[in-house]
CSV table of C-alpha atoms and ligand atoms in Angstrom, one decimal:
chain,number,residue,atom,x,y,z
A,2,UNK,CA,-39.4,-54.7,-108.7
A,3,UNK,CA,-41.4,-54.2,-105.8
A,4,UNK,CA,-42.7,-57.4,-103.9
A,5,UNK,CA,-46.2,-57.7,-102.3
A,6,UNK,CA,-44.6,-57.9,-99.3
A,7,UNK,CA,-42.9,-54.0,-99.5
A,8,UNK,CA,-46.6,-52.5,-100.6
A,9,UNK,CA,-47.8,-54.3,-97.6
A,10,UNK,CA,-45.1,-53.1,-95.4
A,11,UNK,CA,-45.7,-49.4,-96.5
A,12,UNK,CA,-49.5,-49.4,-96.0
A,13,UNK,CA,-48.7,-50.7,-92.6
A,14,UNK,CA,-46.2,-47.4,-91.7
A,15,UNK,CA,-48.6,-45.5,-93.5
A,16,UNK,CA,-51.4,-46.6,-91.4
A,17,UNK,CA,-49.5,-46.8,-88.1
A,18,UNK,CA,-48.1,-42.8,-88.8
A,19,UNK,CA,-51.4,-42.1,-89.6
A,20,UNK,CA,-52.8,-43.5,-86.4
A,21,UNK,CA,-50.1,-41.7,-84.3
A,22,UNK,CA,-51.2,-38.5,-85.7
A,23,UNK,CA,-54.7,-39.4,-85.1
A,24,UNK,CA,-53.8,-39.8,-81.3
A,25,UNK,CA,-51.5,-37.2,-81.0
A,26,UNK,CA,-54.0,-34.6,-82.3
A,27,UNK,CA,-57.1,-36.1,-80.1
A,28,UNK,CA,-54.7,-35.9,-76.7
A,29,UNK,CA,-54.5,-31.8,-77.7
A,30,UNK,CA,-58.4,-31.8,-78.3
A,31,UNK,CA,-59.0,-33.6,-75.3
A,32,UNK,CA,-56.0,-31.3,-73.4
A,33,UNK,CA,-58.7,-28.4,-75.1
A,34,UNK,CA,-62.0,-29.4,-73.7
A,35,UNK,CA,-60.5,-31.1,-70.5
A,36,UNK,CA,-58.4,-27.5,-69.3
A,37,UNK,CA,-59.0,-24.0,-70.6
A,38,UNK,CA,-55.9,-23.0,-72.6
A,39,UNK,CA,-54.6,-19.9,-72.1
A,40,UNK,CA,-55.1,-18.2,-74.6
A,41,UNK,CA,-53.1,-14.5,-75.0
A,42,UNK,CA,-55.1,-12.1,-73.5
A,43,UNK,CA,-56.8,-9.3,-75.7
A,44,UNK,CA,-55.6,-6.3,-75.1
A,45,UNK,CA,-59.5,-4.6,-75.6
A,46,UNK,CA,-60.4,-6.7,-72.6
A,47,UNK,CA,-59.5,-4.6,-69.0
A,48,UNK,CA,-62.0,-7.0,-66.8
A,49,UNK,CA,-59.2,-9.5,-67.6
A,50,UNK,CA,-56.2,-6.9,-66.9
A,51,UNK,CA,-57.9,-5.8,-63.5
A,52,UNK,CA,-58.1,-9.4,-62.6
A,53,UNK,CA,-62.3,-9.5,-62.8
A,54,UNK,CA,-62.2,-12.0,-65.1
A,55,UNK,CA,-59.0,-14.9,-64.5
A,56,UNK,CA,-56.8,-15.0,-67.9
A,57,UNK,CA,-58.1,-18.6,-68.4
A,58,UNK,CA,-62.0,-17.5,-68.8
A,59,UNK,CA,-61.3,-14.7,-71.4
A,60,UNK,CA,-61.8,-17.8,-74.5
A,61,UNK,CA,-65.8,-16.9,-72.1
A,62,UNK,CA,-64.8,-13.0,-71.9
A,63,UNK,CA,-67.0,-11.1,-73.9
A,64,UNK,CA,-68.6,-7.5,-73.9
A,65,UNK,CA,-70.4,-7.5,-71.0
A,66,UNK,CA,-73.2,-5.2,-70.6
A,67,UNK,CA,-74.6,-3.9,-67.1
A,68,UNK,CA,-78.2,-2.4,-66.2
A,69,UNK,CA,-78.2,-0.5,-63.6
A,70,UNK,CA,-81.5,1.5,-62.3
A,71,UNK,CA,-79.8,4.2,-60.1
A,72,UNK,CA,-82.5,5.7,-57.3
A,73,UNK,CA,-81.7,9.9,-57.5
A,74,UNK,CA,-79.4,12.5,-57.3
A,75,UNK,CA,-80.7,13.7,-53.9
A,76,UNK,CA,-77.2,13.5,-51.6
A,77,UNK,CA,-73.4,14.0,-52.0
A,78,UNK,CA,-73.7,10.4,-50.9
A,79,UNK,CA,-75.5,9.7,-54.1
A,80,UNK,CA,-73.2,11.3,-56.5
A,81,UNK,CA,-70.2,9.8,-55.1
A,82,UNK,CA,-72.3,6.4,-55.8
A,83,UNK,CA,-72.9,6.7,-59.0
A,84,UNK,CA,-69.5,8.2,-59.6
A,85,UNK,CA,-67.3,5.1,-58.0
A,86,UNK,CA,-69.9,2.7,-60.3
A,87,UNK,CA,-69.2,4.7,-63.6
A,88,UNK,CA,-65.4,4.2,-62.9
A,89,UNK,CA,-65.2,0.9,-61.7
A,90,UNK,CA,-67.2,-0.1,-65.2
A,91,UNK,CA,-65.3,1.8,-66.8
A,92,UNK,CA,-62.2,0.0,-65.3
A,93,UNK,CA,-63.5,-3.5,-65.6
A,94,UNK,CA,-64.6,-3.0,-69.5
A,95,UNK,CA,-68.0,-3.5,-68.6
A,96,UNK,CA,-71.0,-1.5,-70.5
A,97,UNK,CA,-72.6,0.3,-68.3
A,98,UNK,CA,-76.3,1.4,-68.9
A,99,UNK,CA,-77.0,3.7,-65.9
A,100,UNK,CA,-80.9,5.2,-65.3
A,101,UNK,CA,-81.3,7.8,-62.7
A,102,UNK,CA,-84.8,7.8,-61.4
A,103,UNK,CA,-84.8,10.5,-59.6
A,104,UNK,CA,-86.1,9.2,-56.6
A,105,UNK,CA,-89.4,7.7,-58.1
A,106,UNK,CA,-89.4,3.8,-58.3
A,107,UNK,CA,-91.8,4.1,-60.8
A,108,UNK,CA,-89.1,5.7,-63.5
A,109,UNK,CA,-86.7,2.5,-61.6
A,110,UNK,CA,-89.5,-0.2,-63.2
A,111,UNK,CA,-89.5,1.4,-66.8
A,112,UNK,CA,-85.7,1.7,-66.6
A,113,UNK,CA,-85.3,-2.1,-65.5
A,114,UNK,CA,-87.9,-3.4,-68.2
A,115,UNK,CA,-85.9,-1.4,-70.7
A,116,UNK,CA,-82.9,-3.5,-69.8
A,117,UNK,CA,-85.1,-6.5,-70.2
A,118,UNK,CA,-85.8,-5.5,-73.9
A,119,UNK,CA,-82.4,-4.8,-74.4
A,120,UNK,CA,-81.3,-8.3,-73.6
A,121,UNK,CA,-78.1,-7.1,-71.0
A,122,UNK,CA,-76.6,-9.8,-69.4
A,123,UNK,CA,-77.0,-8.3,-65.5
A,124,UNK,CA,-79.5,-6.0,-64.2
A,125,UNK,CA,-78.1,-4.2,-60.9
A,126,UNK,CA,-80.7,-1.7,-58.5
A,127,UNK,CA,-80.7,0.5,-55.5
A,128,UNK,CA,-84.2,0.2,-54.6
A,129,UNK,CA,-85.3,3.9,-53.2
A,130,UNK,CA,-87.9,2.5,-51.1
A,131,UNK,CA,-87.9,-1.7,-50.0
A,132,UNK,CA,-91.3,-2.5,-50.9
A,133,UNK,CA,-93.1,-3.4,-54.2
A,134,UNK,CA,-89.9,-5.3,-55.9
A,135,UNK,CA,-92.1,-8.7,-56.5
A,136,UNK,CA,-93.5,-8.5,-60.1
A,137,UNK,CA,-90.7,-6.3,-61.6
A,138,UNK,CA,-87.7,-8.7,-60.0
A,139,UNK,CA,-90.1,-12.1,-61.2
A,140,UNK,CA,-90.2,-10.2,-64.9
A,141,UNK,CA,-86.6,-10.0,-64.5
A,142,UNK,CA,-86.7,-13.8,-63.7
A,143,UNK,CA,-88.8,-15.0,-66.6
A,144,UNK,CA,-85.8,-12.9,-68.9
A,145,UNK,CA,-83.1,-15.1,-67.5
A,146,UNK,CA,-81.4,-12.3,-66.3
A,147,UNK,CA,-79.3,-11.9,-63.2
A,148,UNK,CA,-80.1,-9.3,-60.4
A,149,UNK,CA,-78.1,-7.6,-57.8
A,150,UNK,CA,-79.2,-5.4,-54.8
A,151,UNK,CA,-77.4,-2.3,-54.6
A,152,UNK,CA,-77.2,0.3,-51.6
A,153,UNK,CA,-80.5,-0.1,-50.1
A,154,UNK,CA,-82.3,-3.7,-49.6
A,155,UNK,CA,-85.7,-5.0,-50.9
A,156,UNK,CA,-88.7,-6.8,-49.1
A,157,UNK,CA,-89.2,-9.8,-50.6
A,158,UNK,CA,-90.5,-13.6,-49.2
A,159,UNK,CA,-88.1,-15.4,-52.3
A,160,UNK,CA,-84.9,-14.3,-52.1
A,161,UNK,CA,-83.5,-16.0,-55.0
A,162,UNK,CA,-85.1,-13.6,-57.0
A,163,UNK,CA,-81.5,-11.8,-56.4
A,164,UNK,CA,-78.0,-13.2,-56.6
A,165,UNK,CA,-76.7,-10.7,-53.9
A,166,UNK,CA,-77.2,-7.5,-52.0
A,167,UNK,CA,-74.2,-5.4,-51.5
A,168,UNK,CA,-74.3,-2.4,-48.7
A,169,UNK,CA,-74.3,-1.3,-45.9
A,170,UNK,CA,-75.3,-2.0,-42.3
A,171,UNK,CA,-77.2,0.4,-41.2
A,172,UNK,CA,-79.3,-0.9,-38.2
A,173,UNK,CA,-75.6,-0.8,-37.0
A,174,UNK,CA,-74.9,2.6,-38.2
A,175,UNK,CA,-77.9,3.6,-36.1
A,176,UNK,CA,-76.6,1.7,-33.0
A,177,UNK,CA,-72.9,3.9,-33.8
A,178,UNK,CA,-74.8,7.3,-33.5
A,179,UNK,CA,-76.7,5.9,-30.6
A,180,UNK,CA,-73.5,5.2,-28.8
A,181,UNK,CA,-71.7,8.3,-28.8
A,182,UNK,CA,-75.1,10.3,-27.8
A,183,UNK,CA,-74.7,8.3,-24.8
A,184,UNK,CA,-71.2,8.3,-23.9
A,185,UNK,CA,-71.2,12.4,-25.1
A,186,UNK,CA,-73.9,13.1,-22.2
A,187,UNK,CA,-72.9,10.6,-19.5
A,188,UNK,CA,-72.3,13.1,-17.2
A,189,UNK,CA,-76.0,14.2,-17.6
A,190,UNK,CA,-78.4,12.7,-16.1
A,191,UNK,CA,-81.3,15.5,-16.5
A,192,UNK,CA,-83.8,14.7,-19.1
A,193,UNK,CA,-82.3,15.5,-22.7
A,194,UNK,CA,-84.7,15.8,-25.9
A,195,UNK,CA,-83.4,14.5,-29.3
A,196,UNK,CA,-84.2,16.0,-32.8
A,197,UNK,CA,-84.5,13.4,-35.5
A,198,UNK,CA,-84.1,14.5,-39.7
A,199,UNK,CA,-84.7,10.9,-41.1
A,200,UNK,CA,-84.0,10.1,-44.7
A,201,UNK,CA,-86.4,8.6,-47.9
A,202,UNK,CA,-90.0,7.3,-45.7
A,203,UNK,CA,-89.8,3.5,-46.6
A,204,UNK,CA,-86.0,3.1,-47.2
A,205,UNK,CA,-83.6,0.8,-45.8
A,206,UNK,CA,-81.3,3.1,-44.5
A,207,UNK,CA,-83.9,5.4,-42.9
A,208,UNK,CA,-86.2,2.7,-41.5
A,209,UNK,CA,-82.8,0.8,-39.4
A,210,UNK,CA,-80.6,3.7,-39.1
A,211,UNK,CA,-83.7,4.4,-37.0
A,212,UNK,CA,-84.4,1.1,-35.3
A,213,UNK,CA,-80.5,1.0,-34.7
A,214,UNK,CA,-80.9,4.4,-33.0
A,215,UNK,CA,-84.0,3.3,-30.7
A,216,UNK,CA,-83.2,0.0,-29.4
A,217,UNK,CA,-79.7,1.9,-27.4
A,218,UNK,CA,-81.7,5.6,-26.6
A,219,UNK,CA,-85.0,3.6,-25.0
A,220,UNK,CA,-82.7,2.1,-22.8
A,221,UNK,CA,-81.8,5.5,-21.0
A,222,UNK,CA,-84.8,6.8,-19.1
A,223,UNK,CA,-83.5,10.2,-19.5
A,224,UNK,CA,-83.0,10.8,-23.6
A,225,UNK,CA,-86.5,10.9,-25.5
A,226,UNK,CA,-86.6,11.3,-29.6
A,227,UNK,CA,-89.5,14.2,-28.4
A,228,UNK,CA,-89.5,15.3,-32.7
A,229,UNK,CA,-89.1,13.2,-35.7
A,230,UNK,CA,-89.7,13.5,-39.2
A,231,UNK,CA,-88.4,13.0,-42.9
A,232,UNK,CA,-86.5,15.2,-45.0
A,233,UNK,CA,-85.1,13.1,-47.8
A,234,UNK,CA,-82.0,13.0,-47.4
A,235,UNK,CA,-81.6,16.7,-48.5
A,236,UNK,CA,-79.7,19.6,-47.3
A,237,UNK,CA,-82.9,21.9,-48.0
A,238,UNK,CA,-84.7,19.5,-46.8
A,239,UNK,CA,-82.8,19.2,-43.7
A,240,UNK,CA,-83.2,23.0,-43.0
A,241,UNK,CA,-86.7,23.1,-43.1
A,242,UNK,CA,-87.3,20.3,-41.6
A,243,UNK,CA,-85.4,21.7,-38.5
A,244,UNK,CA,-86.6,25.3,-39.3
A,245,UNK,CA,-90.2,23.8,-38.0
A,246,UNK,CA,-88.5,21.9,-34.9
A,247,UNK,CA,-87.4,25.0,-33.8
A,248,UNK,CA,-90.4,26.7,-34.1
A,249,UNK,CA,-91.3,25.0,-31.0
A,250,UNK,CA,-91.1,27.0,-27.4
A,251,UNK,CA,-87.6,27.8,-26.9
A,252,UNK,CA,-88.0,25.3,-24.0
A,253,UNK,CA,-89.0,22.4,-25.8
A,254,UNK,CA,-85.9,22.9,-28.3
A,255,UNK,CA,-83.7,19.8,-28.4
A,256,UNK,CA,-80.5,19.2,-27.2
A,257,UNK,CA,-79.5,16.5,-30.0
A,258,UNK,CA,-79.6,15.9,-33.2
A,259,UNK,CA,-79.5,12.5,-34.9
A,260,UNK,CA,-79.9,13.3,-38.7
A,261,UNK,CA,-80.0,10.3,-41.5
A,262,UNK,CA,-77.1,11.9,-43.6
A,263,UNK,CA,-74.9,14.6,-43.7
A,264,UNK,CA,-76.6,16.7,-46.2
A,265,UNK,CA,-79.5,16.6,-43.9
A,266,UNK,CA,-77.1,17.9,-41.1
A,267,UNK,CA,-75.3,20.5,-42.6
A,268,UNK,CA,-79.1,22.1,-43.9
A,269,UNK,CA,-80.3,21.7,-40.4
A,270,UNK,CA,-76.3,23.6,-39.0
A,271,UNK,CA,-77.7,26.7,-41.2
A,272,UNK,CA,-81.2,26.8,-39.3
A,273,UNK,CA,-79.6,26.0,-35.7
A,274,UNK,CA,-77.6,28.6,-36.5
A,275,UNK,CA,-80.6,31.3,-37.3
A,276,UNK,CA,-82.1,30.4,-34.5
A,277,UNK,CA,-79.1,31.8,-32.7
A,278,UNK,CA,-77.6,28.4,-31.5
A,279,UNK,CA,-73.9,27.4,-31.2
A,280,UNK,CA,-74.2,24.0,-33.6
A,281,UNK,CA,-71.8,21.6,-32.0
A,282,UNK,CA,-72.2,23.1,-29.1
A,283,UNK,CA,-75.8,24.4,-27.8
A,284,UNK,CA,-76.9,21.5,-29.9
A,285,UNK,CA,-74.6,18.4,-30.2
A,286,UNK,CA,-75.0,16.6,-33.7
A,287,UNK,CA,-74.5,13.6,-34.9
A,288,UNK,CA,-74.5,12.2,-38.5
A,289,UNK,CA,-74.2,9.1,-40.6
A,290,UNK,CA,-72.8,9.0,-44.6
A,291,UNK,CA,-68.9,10.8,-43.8
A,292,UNK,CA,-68.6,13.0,-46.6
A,293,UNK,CA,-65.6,15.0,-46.8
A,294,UNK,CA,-68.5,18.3,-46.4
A,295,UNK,CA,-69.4,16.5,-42.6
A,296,UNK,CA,-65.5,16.5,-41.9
A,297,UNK,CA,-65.2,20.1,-42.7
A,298,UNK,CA,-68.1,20.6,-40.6
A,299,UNK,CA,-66.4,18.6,-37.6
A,300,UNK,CA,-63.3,20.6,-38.3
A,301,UNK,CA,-65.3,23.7,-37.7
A,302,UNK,CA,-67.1,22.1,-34.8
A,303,UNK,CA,-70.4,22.4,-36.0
A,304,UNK,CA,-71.0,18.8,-35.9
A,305,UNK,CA,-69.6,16.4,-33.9
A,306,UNK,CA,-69.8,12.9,-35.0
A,307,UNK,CA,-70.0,11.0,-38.1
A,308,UNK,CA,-70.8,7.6,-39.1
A,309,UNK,CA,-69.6,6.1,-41.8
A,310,UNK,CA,-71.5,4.8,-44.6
A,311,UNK,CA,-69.4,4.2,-47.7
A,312,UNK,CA,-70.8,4.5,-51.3
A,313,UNK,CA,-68.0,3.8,-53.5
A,314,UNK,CA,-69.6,0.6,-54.4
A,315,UNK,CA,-68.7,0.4,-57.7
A,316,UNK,CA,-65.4,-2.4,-57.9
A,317,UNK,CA,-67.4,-4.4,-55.2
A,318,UNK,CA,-70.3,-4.2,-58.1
A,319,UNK,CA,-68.2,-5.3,-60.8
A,320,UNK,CA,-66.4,-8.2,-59.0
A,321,UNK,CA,-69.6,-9.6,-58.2
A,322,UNK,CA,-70.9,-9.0,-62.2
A,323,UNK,CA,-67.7,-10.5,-63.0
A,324,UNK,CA,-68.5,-13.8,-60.9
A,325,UNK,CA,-71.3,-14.1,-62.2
A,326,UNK,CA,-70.5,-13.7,-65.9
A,327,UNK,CA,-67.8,-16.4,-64.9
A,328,UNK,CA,-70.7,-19.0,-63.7
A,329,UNK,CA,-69.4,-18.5,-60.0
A,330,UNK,CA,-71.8,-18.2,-56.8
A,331,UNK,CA,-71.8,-15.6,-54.6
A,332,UNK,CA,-72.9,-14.9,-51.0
A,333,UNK,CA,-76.5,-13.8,-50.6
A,334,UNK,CA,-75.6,-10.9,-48.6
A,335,UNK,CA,-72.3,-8.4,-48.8
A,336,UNK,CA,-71.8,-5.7,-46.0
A,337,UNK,CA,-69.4,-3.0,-46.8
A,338,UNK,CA,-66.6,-2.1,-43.8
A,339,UNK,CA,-67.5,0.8,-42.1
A,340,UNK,CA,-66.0,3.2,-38.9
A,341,UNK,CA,-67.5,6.4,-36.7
A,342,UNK,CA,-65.5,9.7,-36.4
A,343,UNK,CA,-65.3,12.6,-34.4
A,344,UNK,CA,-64.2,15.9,-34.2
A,345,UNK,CA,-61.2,15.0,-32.6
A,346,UNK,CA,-60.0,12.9,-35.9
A,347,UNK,CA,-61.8,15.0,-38.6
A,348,UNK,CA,-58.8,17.1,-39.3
A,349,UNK,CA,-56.2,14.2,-39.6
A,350,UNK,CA,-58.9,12.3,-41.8
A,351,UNK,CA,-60.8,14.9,-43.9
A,352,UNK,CA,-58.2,15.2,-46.5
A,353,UNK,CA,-58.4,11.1,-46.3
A,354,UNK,CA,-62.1,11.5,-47.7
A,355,UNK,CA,-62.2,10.1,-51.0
A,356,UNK,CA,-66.1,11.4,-51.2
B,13,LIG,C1,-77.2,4.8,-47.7
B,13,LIG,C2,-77.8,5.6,-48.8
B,13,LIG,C3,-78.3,6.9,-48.3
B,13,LIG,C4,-77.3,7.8,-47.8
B,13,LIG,C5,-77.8,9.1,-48.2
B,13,LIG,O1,-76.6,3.6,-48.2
B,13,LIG,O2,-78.8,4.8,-49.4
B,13,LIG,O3,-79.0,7.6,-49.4
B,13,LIG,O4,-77.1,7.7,-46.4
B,13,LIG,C6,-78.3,8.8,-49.6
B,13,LIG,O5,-76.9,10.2,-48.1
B,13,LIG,O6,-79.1,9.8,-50.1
C-alpha cells in the first residue's frame, strides 16, 4: 500500500530532478550566449580557413558580398590591382562584384549606386580622381553600408564617411625619386632641366608623387622641372607626351626624366630613343610603380631607377572586409610598405617581381 508519505517523497525527487535539469540545461544556455561555441567549421567557408574570419565568429560567418568600383584598365599597375583583389576574394570566400570604370568617375557613381540597390554588405573604391566623393559616399551612408578607400584617396571634410583608406604613400614616393636625382648628379653642379610625364590630372598619386618630387628638387638651385604635363598613366600616352618635349630646340632637351609610372616611362624610352638619345644614359630616368616591365628596362639600362608602389592590395582588402563583417574597428588610414631600386639590383630582383 502506498502511504501519503511515499507519494509525497516521490513528487519531492521528482521535483528536485526536475529542477537540476532545469539548471543544468540554463548553465549550457547561459555558457551559449555568455561565450561563442565553437562550432565545426564549414567546410564552404575559406574566410574562416584563411584565418579572415576567427573559427569562433563563423556561427556570424555568412556569404559575404563585396562592391567594389574599380577606376580603369589604363597601367600594368592597374591589372595587377585588380588581379591580386579577384584572388584574394576569391581566397577569403568573399563575392566579389567588380565594376571597371574605365577611368570615368561618372561610370564609378552608377557602379557604386548599383551596389546600393543590390543590398551588398561593403562597398570598396579607388577613386580616379579625389574630388567630388561627398553626395555619392553620404548615399552610401543613408544605405548603411560600409565604405573603404582603395589605391588612391578622396577629398572629403567628414571622414567617417569611410571606415579606412588603404595605399600607398606617394608624397613619399615623390620624395624617393627626388632623392636619387640628386645623389645621381652630385657631381654636377651646371644647371640640369627635368622632364616630367605626370599621371591622371586630379589624382592622388599624381598630385603628391609631384609635391613629393618638388619640395627636394626646389631645394637645389641648379635642377629646374623646365616641362611638365599629363599623360595618364599610359605607355602611348607617355610617348607622346615626350614626343612633344622633344620637339623642343635640341638645347632646351632635358637631362631627366621623372615619369608618374612605368608605363609612362617605357612609352617615353621608345621616343628618347627616336630622337637619337641613349635612354639611361643621355637622359637618366627615373620611375615610380616597379613592374617587372621597369626591371627589364633597368636590366637593359634604359631606365635607371624605380620606385616602388605596390598594388597587390587585394588580402589587405579582404582582412579589413573581414573586420569589419566581424564588428571590429579599423585604423582610419593603412599605408602599404614600399622600397626604391636601381639598376644595380634590377637583375637580382626582376625575377622577384610578382607584378
Ligand atoms: C598608384 C596608382 C597609379 C599607378 C599607375 O597607387 O593609383 O595608377 O602608379 C596606375 O600605374 O595607373
Amino acid at each position: 500500500m502506498i502511504t501519503l508519505r511515499t507519494v509525497l517523497r516521490r513528487l519531492t525527487l521528482l521535483l528536485l530532478v526536475g529542477l537540476l535539469l532545469l539548471l543544468l540545461g540554463g548553465c549550457s544556455e547561459s555558457a551559449n550566449s555568455g561565450v561563442q561555441q565553437a562550432v565545426p567549421t564549414p567546410q564552404h567557408s575559406p574566410a574562416v580557413l584563411t584565418g579572415l574570419l576567427p573559427s569562433g565568429d563563423t556561427a556570424a560567418a555568412k556569404q559575404v558580398v563585396l562592391g567594389f568600383s574599380q577606376l580603369g584598365s589604363e597601367s600594368t599597375w592597374r591589372e595587377a590591382n585588380t588581379a591580386s583583389i579577384r584572388e584574394a576574394a576569391a581566397e577569403a570566400g568573399i563575392t566579389l562584384l567588380l565594376s571597371n570604370a574605365e577611368q570615368d568617375q561618372q561610370k564609378q557613381f552608377e557602379a557604386i549606386r548599383s551596389f546600393i540597390r543590390r543590398k551588398v554588405d561593403v562597398i570598396a573604391v579607388a577613386p580616379v580622381v579625389q574630388t567630388g566623393w561627398e553626395p555619392v559616399l553620404l548615399e552610401i551612408r543613408q544605405a548603411g553600408i560600409p565604405v573603404i578607400i582603395v589605391d588612391r584617396s578622396v577629398n572629403v571634410e567628414d571622414r567617417s564617411l569611410y571606415v579606412t583608406f588603404i595605399g600607398s604613400d606617394f608624397y613619399q614616393e615623390g620624395v624617393k625619386a627626388a632623392k636619387y636625382v640628386i645623389d645621381k648628379l652630385r657631381h654636377h653642379p651646371e644647371a640640369i632641366r627635368i622632364a616630367e610625364l605626370q599621371g591622371t590630372v586630379g589624382s592622388t598619386p599624381s598630385i603628391d608623387r609631384g609635391r613629393g618630387f618638388r619640395k627636394l628638387i626646389e631645394e637645389r638651385p641648379n635642377l629646374e622641372i623646365t616641362m611638365s604635363a599629363p599623360a595618364d598613366f599610359t605607355q602611348s600616352g607617355g610617348r607622346e607626351v615626350m614626343r612633344t618635349f622633344l620637339q623642343q630646340p635640341r638645347e632646351k632637351w632635358p637631362r631627366v626624366l621623372f615619369s608618374h609610372n612605368d608605363d609612362m616611362a617605357i612609352g617615353a624610352v621608345d621616343a628618347i630613343r627616336e630622337a637619337g638619345l641613349v635612354p639611361g644614359e643621355d637622359m637618366i630616368i627615373v620611375s615610380v610603380d616597379g613592374t617587372r616591365r621597369a626591371f627589364e628596362q633597368m636590366t637593359a639600362g634604359n631606365i635607371n631607377a624605380v620606385v616602388e608602389c605596390n598594388p597587390l592590395l587585394g588580402p589587405l582588402l579582404m582582412q579589413a572586409v573581414a573586420e569589419i563583417m566581424a564588428g571590429r574597428t579599423l585604423p582610419k588610414r593603412m599605408v602599404t610598405p614600399e622600397d626604391i631600386y636601381t639598376q644595380e639590383l634590377a637583375a637580382m630582383e626582376v625575377e622577384n617581381r610578382k607584378y
